[in-house]
JSON list of C-alpha atoms in Angstrom, two decimals:
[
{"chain": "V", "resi": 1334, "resn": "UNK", "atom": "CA", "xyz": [187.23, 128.21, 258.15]},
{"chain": "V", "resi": 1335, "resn": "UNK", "atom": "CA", "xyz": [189.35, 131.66, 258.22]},
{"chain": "V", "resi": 1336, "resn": "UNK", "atom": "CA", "xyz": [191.90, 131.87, 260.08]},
{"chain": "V", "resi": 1337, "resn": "UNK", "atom": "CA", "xyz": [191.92, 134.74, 263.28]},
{"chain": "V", "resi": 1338, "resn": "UNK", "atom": "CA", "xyz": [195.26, 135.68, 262.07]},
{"chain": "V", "resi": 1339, "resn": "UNK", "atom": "CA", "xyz": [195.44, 137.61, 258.54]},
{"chain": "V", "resi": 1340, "resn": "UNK", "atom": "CA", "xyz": [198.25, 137.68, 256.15]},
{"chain": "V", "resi": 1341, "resn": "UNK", "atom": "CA", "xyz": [200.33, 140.93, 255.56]},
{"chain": "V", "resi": 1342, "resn": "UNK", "atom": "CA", "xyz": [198.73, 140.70, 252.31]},
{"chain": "V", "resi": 1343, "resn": "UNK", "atom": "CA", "xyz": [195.07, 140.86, 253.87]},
{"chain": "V", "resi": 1344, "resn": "UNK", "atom": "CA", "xyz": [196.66, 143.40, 256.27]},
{"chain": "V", "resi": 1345, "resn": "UNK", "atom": "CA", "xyz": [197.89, 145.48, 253.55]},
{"chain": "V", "resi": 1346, "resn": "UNK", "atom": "CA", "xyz": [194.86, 145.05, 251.51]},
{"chain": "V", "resi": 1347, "resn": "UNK", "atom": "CA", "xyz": [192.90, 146.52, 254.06]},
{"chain": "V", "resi": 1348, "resn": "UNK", "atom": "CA", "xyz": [194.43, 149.60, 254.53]},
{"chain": "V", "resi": 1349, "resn": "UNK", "atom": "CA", "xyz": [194.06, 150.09, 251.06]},
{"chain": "V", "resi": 1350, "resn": "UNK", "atom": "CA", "xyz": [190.89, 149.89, 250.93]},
{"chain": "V", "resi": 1351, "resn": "UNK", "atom": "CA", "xyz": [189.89, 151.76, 253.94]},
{"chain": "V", "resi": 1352, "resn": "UNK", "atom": "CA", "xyz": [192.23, 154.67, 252.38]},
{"chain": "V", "resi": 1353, "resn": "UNK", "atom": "CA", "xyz": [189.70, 154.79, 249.16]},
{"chain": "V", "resi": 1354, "resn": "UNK", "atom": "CA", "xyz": [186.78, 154.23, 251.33]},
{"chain": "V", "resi": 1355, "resn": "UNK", "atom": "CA", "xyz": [185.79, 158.02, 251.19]},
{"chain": "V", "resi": 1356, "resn": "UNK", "atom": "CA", "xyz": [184.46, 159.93, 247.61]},
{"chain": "V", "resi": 1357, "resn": "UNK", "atom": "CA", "xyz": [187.28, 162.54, 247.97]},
{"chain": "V", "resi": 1358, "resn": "UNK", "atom": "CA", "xyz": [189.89, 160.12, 248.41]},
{"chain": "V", "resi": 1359, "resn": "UNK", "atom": "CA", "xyz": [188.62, 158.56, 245.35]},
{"chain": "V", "resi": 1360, "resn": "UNK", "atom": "CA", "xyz": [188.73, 161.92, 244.13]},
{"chain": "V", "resi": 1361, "resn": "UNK", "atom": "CA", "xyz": [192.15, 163.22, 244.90]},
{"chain": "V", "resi": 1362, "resn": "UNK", "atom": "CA", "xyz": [193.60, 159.73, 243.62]},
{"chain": "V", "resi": 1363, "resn": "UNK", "atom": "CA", "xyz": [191.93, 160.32, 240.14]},
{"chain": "V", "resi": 1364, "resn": "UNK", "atom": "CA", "xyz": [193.02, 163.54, 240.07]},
{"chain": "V", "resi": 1365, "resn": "UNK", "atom": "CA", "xyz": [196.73, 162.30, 241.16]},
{"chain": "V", "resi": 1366, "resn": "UNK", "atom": "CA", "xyz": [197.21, 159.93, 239.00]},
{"chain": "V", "resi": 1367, "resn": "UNK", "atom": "CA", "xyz": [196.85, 162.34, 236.12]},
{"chain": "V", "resi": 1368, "resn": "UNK", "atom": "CA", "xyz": [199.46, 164.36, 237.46]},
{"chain": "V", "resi": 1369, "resn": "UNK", "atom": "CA", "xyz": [203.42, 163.90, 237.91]},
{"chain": "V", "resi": 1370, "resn": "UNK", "atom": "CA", "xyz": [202.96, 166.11, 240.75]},
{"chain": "V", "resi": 1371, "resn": "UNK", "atom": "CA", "xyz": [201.53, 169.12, 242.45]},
{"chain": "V", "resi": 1372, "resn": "UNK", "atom": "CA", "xyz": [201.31, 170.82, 245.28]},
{"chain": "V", "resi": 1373, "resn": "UNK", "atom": "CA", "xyz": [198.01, 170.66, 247.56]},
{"chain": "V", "resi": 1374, "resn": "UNK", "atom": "CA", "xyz": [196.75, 174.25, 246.45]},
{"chain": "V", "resi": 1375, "resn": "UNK", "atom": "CA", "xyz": [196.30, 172.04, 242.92]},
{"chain": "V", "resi": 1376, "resn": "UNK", "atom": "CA", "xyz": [194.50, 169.88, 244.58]},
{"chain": "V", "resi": 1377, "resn": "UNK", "atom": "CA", "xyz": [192.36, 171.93, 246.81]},
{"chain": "V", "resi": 1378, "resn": "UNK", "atom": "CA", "xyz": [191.24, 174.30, 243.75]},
{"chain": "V", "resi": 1379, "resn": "UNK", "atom": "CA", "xyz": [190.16, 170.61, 241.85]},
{"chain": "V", "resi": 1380, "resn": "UNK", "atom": "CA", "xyz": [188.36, 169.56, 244.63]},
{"chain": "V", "resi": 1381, "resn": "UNK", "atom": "CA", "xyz": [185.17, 171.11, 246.46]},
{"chain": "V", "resi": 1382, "resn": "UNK", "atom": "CA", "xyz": [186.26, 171.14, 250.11]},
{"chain": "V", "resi": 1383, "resn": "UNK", "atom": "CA", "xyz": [187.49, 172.70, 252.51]},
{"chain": "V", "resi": 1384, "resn": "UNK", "atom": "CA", "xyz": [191.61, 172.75, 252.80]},
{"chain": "V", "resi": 1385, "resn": "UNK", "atom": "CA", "xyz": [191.18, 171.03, 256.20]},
{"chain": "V", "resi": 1386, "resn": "UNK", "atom": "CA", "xyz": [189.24, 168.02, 254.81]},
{"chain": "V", "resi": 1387, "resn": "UNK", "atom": "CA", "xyz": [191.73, 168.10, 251.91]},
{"chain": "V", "resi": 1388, "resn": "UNK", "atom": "CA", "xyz": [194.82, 167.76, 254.43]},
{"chain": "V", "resi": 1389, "resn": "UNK", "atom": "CA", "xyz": [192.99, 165.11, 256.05]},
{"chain": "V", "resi": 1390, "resn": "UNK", "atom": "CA", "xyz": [192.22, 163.08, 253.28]},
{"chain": "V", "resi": 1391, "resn": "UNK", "atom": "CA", "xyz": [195.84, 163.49, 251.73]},
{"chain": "V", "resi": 1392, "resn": "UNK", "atom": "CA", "xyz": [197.13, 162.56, 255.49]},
{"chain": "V", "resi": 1393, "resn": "UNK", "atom": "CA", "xyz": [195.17, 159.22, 255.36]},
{"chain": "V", "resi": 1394, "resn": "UNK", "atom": "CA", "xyz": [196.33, 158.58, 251.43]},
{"chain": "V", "resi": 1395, "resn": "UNK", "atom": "CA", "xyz": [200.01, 158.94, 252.96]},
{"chain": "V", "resi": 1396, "resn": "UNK", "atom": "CA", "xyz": [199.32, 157.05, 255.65]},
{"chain": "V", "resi": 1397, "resn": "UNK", "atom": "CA", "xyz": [198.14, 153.70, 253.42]},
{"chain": "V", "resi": 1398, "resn": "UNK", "atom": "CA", "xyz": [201.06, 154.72, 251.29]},
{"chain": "V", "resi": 1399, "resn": "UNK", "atom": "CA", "xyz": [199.04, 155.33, 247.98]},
{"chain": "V", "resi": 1400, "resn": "UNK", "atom": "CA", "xyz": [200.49, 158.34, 247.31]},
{"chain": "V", "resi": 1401, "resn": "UNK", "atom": "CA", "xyz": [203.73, 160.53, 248.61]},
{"chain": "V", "resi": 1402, "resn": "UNK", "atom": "CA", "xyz": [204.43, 163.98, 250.01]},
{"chain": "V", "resi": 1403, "resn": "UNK", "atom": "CA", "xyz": [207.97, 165.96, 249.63]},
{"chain": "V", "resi": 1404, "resn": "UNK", "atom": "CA", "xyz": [208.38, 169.55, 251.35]},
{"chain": "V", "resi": 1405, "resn": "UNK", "atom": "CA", "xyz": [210.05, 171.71, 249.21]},
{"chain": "V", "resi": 1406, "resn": "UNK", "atom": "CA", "xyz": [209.59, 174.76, 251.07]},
{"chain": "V", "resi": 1407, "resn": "UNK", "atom": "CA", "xyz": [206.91, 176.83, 251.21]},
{"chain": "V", "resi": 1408, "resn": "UNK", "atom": "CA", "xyz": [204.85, 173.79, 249.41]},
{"chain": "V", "resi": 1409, "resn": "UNK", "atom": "CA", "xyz": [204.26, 170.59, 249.98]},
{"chain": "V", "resi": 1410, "resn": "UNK", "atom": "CA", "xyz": [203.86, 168.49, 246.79]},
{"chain": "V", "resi": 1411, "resn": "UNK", "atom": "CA", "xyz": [202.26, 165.29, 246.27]},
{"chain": "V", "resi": 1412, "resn": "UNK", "atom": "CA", "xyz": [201.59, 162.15, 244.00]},
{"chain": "V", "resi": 1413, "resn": "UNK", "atom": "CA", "xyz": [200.96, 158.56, 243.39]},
{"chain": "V", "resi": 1414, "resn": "UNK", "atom": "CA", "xyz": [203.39, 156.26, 245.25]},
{"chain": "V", "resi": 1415, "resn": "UNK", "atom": "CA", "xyz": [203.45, 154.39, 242.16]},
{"chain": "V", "resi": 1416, "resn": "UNK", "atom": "CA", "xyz": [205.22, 150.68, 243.86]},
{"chain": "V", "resi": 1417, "resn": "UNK", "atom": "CA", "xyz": [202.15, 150.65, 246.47]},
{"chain": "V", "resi": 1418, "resn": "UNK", "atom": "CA", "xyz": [199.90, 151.64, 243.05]},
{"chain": "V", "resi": 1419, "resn": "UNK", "atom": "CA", "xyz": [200.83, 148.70, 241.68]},
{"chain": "V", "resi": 1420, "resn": "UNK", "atom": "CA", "xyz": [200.73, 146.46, 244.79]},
{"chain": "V", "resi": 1421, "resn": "UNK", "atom": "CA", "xyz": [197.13, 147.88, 244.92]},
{"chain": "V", "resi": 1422, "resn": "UNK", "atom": "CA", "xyz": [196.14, 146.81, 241.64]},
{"chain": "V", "resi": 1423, "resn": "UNK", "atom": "CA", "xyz": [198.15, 143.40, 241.97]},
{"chain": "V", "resi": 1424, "resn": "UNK", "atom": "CA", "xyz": [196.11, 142.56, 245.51]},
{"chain": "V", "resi": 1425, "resn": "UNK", "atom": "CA", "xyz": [192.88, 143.89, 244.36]},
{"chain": "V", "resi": 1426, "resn": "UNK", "atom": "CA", "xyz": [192.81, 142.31, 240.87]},
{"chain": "V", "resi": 1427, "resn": "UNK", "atom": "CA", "xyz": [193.92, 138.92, 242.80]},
{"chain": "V", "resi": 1428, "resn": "UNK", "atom": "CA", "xyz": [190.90, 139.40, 245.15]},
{"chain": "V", "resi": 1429, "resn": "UNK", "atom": "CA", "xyz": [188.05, 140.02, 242.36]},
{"chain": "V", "resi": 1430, "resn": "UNK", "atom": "CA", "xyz": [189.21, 137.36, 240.42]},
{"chain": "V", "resi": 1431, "resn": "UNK", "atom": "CA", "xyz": [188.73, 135.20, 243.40]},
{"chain": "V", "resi": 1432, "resn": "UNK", "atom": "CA", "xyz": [185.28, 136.14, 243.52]},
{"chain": "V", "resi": 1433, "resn": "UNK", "atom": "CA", "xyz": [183.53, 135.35, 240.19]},
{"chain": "V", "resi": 1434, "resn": "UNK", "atom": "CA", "xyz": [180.30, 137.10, 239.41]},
{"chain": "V", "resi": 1435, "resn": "UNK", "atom": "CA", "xyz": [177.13, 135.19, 237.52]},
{"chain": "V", "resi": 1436, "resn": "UNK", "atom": "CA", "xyz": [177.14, 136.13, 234.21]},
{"chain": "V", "resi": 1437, "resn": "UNK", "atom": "CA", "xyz": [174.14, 137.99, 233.02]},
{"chain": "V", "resi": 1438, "resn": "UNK", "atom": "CA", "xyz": [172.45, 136.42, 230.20]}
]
């Protein structure tokens, strides 16, 4: 039986994964994580949407803590939060590993 409360792992866990739950999320995060940082013009020209989507999609990133914004005036510039990366990894590598597949023969 599961319990009605959820750990702060499962908490956490969740926002993760409701962060990456869109293509251009997905998206900006690959491009991201090939980059130290840029500024969200970079990422606009990489991606094919409109700035306002873009903004959005950074805003939720930021807000699940994936990745980090600093102002340095006129820009804003962004990349990987790369402690909450590796919490990521850590939860969701502990979650399909509790989940084994069949093996295809």
């Amino acid at each position: 039986m599961i319990s009605k409360d959820y750990s702060i792992k499962q908490e956490q866990l969740a926002r993760f994964a409701k962060a990456m739950g869109h293509p251009a999320r997905i998206a900006i995060l690959q491009f991201l994580a090939n980059q130290k940082e840029c500024c969200f013009g970079c990422i606009h020209e990489a991606l094919p949407i409109a700035k306002a989507t873009v903004s959005q999609h950074l805003k939720e990133l930021r807000e699940a803590g994936l990745i980090r914004s600093e102002e340095v005036p006129p820009k804003v510039k962004y990349c990987i939060d790369k402690e909450n990366w590796q919490l990521a990894r850590e939860f969701f590598c502990e979650l399909f590993a509790k989940c084994p597949c069949p093996s295809k023969n």
